[in-house]
Short mmCIF file of C-alpha atoms and ligand atoms in Angstrom, two decimals:
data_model
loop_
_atom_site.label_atom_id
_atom_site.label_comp_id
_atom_site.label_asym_id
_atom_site.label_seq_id
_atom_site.Cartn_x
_atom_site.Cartn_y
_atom_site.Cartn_z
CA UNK A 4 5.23 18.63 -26.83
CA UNK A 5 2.61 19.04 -24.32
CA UNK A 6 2.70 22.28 -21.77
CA UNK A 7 0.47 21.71 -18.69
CA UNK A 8 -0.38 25.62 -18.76
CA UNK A 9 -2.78 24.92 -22.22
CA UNK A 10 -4.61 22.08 -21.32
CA UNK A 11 -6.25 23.13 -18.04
CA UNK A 12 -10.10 22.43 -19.42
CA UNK A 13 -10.84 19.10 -21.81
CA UNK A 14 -13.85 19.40 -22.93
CA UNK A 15 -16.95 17.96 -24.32
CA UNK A 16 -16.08 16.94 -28.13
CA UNK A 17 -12.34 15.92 -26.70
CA UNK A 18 -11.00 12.74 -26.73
CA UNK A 19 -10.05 10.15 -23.89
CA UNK A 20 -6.88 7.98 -24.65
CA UNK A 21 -7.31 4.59 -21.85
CA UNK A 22 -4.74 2.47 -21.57
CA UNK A 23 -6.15 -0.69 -20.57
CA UNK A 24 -9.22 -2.00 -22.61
CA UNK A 25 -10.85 -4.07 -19.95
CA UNK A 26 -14.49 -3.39 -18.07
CA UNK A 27 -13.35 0.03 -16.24
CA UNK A 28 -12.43 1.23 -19.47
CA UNK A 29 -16.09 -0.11 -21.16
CA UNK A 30 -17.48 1.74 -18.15
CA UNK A 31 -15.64 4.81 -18.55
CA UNK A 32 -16.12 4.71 -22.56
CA UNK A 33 -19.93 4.57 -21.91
CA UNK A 34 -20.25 7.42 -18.90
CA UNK A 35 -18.08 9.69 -21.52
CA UNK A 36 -19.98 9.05 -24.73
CA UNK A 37 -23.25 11.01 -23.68
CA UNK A 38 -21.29 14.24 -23.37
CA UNK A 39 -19.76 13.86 -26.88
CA UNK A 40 -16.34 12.45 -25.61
CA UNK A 41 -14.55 10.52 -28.25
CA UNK A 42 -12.88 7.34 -26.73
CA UNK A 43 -9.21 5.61 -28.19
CA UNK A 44 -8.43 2.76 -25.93
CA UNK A 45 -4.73 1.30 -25.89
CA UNK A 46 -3.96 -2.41 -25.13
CA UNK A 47 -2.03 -5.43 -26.26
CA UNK A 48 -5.71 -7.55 -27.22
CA UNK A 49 -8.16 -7.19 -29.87
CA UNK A 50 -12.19 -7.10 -29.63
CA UNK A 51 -11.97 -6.39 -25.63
CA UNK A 52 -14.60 -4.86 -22.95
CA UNK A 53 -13.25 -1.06 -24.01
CA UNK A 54 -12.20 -1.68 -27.47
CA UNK A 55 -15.87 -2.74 -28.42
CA UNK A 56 -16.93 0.79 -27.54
CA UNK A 57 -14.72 3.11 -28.26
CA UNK A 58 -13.75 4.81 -31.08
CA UNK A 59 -10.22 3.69 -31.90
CA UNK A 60 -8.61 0.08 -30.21
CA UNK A 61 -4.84 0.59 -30.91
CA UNK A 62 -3.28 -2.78 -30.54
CA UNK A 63 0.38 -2.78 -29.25
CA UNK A 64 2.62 -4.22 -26.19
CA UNK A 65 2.41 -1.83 -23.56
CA UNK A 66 6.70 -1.27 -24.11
CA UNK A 67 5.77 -0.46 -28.14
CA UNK A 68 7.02 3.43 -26.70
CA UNK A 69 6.51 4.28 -30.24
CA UNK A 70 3.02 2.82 -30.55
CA UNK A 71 2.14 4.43 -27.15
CA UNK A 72 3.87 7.99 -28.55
CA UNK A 73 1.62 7.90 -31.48
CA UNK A 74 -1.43 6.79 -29.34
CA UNK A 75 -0.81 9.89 -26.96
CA UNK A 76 -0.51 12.51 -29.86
CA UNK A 77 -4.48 11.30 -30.79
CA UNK A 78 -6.06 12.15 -27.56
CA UNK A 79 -6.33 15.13 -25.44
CA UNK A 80 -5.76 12.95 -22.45
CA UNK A 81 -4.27 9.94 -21.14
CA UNK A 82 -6.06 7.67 -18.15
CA UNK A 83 -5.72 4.27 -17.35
CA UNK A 84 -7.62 1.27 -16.07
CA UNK A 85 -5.27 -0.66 -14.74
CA UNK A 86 -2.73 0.44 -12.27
CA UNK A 87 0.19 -1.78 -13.79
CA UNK A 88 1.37 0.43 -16.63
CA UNK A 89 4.94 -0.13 -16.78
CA UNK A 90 6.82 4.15 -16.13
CA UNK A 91 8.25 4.44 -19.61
CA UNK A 92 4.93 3.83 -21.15
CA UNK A 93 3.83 6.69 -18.69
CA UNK A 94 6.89 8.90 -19.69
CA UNK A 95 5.95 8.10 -23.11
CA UNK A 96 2.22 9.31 -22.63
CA UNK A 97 3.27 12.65 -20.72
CA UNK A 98 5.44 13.60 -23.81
CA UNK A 99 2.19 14.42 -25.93
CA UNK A 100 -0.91 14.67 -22.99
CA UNK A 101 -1.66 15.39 -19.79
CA UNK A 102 -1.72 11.89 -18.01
CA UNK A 103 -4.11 11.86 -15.08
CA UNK A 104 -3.69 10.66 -12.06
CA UNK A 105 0.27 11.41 -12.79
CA UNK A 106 3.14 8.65 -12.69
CA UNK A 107 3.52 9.12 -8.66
CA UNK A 108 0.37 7.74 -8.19
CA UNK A 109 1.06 5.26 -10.25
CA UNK A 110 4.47 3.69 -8.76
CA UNK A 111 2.88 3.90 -5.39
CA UNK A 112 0.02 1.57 -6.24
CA UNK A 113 2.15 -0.57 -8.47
CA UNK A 114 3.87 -2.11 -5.35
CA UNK A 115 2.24 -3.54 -1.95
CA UNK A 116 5.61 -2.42 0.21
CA UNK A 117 5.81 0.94 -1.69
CA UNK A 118 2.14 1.43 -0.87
CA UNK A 119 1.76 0.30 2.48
CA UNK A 120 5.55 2.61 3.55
CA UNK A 121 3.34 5.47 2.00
CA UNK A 122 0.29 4.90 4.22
CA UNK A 123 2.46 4.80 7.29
CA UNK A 124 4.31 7.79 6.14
CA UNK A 125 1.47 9.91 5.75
CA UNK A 126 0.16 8.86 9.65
CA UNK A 127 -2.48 5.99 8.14
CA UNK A 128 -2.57 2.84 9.93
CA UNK A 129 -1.99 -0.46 8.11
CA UNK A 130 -1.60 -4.08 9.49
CA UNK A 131 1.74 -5.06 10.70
CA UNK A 132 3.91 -5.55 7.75
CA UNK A 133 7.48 -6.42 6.77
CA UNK A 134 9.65 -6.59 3.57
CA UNK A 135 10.44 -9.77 2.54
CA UNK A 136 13.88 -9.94 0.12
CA UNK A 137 15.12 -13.24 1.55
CA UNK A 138 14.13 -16.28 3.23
CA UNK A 139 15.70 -14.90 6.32
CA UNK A 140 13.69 -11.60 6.01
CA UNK A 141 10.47 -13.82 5.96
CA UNK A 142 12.02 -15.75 9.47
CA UNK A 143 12.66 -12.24 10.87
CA UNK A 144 9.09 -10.81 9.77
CA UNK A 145 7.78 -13.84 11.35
CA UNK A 146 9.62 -13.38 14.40
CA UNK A 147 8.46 -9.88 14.49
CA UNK A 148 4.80 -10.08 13.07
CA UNK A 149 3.88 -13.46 14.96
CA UNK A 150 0.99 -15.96 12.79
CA UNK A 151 -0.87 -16.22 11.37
CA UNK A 152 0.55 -13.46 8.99
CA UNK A 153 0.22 -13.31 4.95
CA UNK A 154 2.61 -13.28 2.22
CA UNK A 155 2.13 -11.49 -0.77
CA UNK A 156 3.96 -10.71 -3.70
CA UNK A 157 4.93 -6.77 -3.88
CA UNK A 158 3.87 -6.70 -7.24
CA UNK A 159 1.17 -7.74 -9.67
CA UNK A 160 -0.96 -9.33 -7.20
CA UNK A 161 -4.87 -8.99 -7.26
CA UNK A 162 -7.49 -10.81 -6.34
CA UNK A 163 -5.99 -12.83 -4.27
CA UNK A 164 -3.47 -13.76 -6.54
CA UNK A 165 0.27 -14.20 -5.01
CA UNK A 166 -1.05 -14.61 -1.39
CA UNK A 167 0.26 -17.34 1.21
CA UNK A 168 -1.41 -17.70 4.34
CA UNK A 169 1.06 -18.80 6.97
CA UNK A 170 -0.21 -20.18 10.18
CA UNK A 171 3.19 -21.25 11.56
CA UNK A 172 6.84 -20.36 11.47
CA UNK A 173 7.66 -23.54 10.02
CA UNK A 174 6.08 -23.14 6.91
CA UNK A 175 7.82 -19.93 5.85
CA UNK A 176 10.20 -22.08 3.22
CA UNK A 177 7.00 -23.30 1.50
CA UNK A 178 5.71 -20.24 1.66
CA UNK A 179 8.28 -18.58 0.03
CA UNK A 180 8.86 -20.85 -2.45
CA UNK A 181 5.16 -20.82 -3.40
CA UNK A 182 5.74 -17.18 -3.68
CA UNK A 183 8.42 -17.40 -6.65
CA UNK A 184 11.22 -16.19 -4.11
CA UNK A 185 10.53 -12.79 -5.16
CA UNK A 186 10.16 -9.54 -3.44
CA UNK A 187 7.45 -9.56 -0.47
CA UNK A 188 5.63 -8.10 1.58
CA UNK A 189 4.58 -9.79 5.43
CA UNK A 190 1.70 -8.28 6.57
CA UNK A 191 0.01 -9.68 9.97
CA UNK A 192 -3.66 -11.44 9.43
CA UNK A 193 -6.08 -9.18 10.61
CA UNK A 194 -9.47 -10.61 12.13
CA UNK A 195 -11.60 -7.74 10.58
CA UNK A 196 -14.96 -7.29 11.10
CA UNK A 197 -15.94 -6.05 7.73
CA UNK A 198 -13.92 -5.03 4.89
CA UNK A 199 -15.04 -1.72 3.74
CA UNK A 200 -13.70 1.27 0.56
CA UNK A 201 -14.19 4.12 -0.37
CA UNK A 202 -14.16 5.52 -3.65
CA UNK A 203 -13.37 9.27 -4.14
CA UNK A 204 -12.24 11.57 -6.99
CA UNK A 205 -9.94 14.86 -6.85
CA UNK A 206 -9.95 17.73 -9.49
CA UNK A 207 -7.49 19.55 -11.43
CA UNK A 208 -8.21 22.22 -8.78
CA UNK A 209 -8.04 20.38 -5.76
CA UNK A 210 -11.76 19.69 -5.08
CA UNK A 211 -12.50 16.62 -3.53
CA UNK A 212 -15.92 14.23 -3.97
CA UNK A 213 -16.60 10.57 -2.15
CA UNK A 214 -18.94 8.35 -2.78
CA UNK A 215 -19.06 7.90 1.47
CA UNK A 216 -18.27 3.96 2.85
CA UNK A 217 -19.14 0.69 0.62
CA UNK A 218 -19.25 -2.34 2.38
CA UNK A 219 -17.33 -5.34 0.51
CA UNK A 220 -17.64 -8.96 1.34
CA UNK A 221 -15.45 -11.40 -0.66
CA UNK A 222 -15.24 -14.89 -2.22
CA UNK A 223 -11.90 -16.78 -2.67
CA UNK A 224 -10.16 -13.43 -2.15
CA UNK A 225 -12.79 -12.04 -5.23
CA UNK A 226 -14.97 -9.15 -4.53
CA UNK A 227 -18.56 -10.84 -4.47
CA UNK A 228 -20.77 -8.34 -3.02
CA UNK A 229 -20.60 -4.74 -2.06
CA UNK A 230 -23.55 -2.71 -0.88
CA UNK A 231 -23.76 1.25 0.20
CA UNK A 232 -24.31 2.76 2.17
CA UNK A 233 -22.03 0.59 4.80
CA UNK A 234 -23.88 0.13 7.88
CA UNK A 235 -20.84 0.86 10.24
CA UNK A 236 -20.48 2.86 13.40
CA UNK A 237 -21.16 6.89 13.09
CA UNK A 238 -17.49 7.86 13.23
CA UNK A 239 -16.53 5.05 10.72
CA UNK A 240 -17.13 7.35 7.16
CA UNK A 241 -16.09 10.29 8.44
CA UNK A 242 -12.64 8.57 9.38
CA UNK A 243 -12.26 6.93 6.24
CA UNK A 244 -12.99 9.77 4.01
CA UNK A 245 -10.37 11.83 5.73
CA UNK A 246 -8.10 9.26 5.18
CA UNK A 247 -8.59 8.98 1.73
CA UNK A 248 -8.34 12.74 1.46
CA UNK A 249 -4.80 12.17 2.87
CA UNK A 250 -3.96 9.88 0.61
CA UNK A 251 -5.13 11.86 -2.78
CA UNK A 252 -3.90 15.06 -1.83
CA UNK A 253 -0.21 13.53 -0.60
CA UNK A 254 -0.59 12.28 -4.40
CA UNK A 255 -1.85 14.90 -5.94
CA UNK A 256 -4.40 12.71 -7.79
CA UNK A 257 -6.62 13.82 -10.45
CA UNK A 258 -8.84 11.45 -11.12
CA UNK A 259 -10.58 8.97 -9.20
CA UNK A 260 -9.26 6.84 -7.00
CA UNK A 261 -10.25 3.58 -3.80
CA UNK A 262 -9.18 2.98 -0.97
CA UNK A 263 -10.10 -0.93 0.51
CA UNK A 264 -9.88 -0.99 4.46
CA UNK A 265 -10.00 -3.68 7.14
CA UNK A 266 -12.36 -2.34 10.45
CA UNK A 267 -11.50 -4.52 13.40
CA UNK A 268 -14.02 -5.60 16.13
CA UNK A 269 -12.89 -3.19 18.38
CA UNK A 270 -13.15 0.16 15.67
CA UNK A 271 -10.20 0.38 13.94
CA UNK A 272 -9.68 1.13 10.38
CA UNK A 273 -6.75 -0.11 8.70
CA UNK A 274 -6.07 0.45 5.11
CA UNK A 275 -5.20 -2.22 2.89
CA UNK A 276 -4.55 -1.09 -0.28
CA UNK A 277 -5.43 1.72 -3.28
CA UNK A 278 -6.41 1.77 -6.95
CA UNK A 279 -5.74 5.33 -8.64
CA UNK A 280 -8.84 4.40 -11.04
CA UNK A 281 -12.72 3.36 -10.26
CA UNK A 282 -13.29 0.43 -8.93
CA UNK A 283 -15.26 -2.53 -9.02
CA UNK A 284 -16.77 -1.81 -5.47
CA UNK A 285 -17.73 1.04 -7.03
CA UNK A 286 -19.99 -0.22 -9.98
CA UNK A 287 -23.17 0.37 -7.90
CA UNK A 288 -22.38 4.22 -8.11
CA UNK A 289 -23.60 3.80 -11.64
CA UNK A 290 -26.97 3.37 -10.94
CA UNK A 291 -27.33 4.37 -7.22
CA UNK A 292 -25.74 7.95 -7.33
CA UNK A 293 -26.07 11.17 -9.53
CA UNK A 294 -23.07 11.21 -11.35
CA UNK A 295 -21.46 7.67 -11.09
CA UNK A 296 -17.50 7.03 -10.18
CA UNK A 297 -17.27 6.50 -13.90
CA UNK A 298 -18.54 9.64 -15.05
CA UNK A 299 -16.82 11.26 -12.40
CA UNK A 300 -13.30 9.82 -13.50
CA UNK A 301 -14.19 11.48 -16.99
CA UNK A 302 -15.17 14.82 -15.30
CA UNK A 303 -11.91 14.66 -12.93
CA UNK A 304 -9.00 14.01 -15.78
CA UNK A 305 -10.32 16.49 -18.41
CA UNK A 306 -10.21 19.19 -15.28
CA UNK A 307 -14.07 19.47 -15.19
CA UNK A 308 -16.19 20.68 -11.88
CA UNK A 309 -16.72 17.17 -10.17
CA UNK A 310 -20.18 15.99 -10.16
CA UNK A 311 -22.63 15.55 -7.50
CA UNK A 312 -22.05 11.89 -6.09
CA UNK A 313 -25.53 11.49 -4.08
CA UNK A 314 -26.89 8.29 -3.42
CA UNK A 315 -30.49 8.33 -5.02
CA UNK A 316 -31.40 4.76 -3.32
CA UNK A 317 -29.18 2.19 -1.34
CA UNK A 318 -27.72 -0.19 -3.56
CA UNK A 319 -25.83 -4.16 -3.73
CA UNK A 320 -23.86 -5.16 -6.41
CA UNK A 321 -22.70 -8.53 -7.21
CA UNK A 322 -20.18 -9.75 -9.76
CA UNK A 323 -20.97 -12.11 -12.51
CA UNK A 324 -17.69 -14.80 -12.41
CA UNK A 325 -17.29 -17.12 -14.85
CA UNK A 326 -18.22 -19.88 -12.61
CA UNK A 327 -21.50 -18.86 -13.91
CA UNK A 328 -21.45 -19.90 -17.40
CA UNK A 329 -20.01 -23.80 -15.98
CA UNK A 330 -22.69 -25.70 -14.57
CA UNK A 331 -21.59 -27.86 -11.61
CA UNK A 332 -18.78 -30.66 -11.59
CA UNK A 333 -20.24 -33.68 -11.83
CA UNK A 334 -19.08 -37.27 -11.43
CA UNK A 335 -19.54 -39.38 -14.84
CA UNK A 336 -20.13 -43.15 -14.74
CA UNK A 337 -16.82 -43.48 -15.33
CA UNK A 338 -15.72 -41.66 -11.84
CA UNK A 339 -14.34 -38.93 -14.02
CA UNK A 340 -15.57 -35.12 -13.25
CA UNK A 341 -17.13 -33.18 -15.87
CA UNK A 342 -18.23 -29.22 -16.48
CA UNK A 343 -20.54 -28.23 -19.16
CA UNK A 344 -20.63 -25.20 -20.27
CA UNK A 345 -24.04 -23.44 -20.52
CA UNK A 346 -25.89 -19.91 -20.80
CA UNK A 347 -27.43 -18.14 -16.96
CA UNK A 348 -30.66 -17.71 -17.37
CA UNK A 349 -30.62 -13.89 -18.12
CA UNK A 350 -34.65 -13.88 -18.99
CA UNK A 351 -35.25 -14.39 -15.25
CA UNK A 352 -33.42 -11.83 -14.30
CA UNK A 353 -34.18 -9.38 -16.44
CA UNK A 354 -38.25 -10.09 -15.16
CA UNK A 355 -37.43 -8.31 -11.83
CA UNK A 356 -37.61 -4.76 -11.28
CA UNK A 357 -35.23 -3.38 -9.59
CA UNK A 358 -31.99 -5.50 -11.07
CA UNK A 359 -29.74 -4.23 -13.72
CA UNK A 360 -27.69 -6.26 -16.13
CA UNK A 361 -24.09 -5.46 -17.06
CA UNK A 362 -22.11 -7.85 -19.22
CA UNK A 363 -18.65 -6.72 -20.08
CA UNK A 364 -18.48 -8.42 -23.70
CA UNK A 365 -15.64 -10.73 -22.60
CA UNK A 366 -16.18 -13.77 -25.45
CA UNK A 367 -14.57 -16.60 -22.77
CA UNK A 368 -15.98 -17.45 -19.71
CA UNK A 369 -13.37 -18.81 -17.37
CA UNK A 370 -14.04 -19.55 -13.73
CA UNK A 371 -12.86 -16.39 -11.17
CA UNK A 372 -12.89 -13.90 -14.32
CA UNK A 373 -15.19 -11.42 -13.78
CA UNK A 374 -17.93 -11.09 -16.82
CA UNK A 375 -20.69 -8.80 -15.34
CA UNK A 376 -22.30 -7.79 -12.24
CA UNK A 377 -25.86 -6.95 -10.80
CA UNK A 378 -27.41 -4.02 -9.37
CA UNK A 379 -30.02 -3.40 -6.94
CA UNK A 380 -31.24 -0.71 -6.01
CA UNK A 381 -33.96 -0.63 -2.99
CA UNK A 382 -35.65 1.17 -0.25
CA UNK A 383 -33.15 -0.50 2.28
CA UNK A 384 -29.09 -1.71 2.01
CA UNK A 385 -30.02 -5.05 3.47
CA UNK A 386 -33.07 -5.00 1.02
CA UNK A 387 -30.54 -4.21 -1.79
CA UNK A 388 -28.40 -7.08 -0.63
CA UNK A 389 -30.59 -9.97 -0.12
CA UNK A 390 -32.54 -8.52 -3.72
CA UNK A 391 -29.00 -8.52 -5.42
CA UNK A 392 -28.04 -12.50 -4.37
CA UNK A 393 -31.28 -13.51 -5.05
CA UNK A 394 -30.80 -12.48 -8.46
CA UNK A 395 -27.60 -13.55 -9.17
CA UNK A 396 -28.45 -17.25 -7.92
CA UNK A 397 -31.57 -17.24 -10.48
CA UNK A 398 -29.10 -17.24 -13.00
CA UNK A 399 -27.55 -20.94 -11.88
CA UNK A 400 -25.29 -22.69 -10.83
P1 AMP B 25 -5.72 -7.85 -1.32
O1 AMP B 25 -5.29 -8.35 -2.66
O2 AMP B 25 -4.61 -7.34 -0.49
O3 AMP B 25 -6.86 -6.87 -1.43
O4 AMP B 25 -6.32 -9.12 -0.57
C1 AMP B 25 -7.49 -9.79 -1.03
C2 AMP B 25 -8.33 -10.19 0.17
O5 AMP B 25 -7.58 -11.07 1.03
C3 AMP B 25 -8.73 -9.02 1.06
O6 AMP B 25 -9.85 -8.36 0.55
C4 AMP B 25 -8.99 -9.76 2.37
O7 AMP B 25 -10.24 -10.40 2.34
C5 AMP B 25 -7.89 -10.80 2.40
N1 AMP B 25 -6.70 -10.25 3.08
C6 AMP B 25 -5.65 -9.63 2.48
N2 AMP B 25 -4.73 -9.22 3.39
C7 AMP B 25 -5.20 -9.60 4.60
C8 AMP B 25 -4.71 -9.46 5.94
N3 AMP B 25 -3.54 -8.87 6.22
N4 AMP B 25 -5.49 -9.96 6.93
C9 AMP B 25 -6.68 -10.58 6.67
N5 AMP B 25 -7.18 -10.73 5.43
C10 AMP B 25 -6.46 -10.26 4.40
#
């Protein structure tokens, strides 16, 4: 059985168990490997973005508990990439290693209510919100919240996924019919300004690193674009961080961990929601700062000093979709609509200086899933920006 007081350092030559195997994992894997970390990743899939890198892709459901036992007595400690691992899998980890950030973390982030009670709990404004059990809970929040307002599942929603936009009272049966009549959460629509996060990591002795404020601009509720530093008013990062701070220390995360806000025209940060894991605004860390979020997530579970998180350049990042690999919809002489599938043209974008690459290794394209992004780093963020889009559209589509 494991006993917290023996495995205070992990070190170099150690290995990582991930459960999860998609591109955060790949991207952990690959900031590990260079300081001699060995890498098992655990998921229900074969041939994925972590297992193609790693040393050991166990294949089991996520409720095998005796599959996950024997995963946790391989590795020295137990992360994850995905903040839907179901408790018992957790439990199940915690028997053999250290698992990092802990379970707490996890139920708060597995749950949109749960998460957003916390953040008011701890003194962190949010957007209006109300549970939703009932169609007469969503009339009440209504009442209460005013419209337009948004519905969203209280669990497994991302990307957009599970979200209803109501603009009116009377459409709170649709809504909440389009929402699978399960739990909710009401949250009033907030006209931001900018959508911003902050990415941050916490030691096994309490130290705390940030990566400062990344700006984040969105497509169909997808993350399209995120640049840093965020060009936001002088008292915005300093804000933010402490917030964030709040957050991991009322936690007591180790590990890494983002924090996605709304700021409002007239100053105001609200915070949406939290990952206890890097993050995809975070990619451009990889390039643009010293030790990147995912090398910093390695450093922070296995109890390591955190590394310095400096920003050697401004930097954009934009994500590679699908969409990508489809060229447009076009209407055949028989009226119908067609896609075709065909290759971006990497070979102009690997001409520029300036961009870098990353593919995750996923073998299907499908539209809205995420297969790469871009980075650019420059003398300027708005440089960075308009260098990162002009990329990514020399690739098609
Ligand atoms: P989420 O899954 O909560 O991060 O939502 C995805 C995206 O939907 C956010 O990044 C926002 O662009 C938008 N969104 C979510 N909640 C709200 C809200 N209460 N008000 C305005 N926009 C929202």
């Amino acid at each position: 059985m494991f006993s917290p007081a023996t495995h205070k350092e992990i070190l170099p030559g150690s290995t990582i168990g991930i459960l999860g195997s998609g591109q955060l994992g790949r991207m952990l894997a690959l900031a590990a490997r260079p300081s001699g970390y060995r890498i098992h990743v655990f998921s229900p899939e074969r041939d994925t973005p972590a297992g193609q890198v790693a040393d050991l892709e166990m294949c089991a459901a996520y409720d095998d508990l005796d599959a996950v036992r024997a995963f946790a007595r391989g590795v020295d400690v137990v992360t994850y990439e995905f903040e839907n691992v179901p408790a018992n899998t957790a439990v199940a980890c915690q028997q053999f290693a250290p698992l990092r950030p802990g379970p707490q973390a996890l139920h708060i982030a597995q749950n949109r209510l749960r998460e957003k009670t916390f953040f008011v709990e701890n003194g962190l404004p949010t957007a209006p919100f109300a549970a939703v059990h009932s169609l007469a809970d969503l009339h009440n929040g209504l009442a209460e919240i005013g419209c337009p307002a948004v519905l969203k599942t209280a669990v497994s929603g991302y990307d957009g996924k599970g979200q209803i936009k109501i603009m009116h009272p009377d459409e709170a049966a649709a809504a909440w019919l389009a929402a699978g009549q399960v739990d909710c959460i009401l949250e009033g629509w907030v006209e931001f300004e900018r959508e911003l996060s902050v990415v941050a990591a916490r030691g096994l002795d309490g130290r705390f690193a940030h990566y400062g404020v990344i700006e984040n601009s969105h497509a169909h509720h997808i993350l399209d674009v995120s640049q840093a530093p965020a060009d936001v008013p002088t008292a915005v990062p300093a804000q933010a961080i402490e917030m964030v701070r709040t957050v991991m220390e009322a936690l007591d995360v180790v590990g890494v961990l983002c924090v996605e806000f709304f700021l409002t025209g007239d100053g105001r940060l609200l915070l949406n929601e939290m990952a206890p894991r890097p993050h995809n605004s975070g990619h451009l860390t990889i390039e643009a700062c010293i030790t990147s979020q995912f090398e910093q997530q390695c450093r922070a579970v296995c109890g390591l000093p955190l590394g310095d998180t400096r920003y050697r350049q401004p930097a954009a990042m934009a994500n590679l979709l699908g969409d990508l690999w489809f060229s447009q919809r076009r209407e055949t002489t028989g009226g119908r609509a067609e896609t075709q599938r065909k290759e971006p043209d990497w070979t102009a974008v690997l001409r520029l200086p300036n961009i870098k690459v990353h593919l995750y290794g996923k073998r299907e394209a499908r539209p809205g899933r995420k297969m790469g992004h871009l980075t650019a780093l420059a003398n300027s963020v708005d440089e960075a920006e308009r260098m990162v889009r002009e990329a990514r559209a020399l690739l098609g589509n």
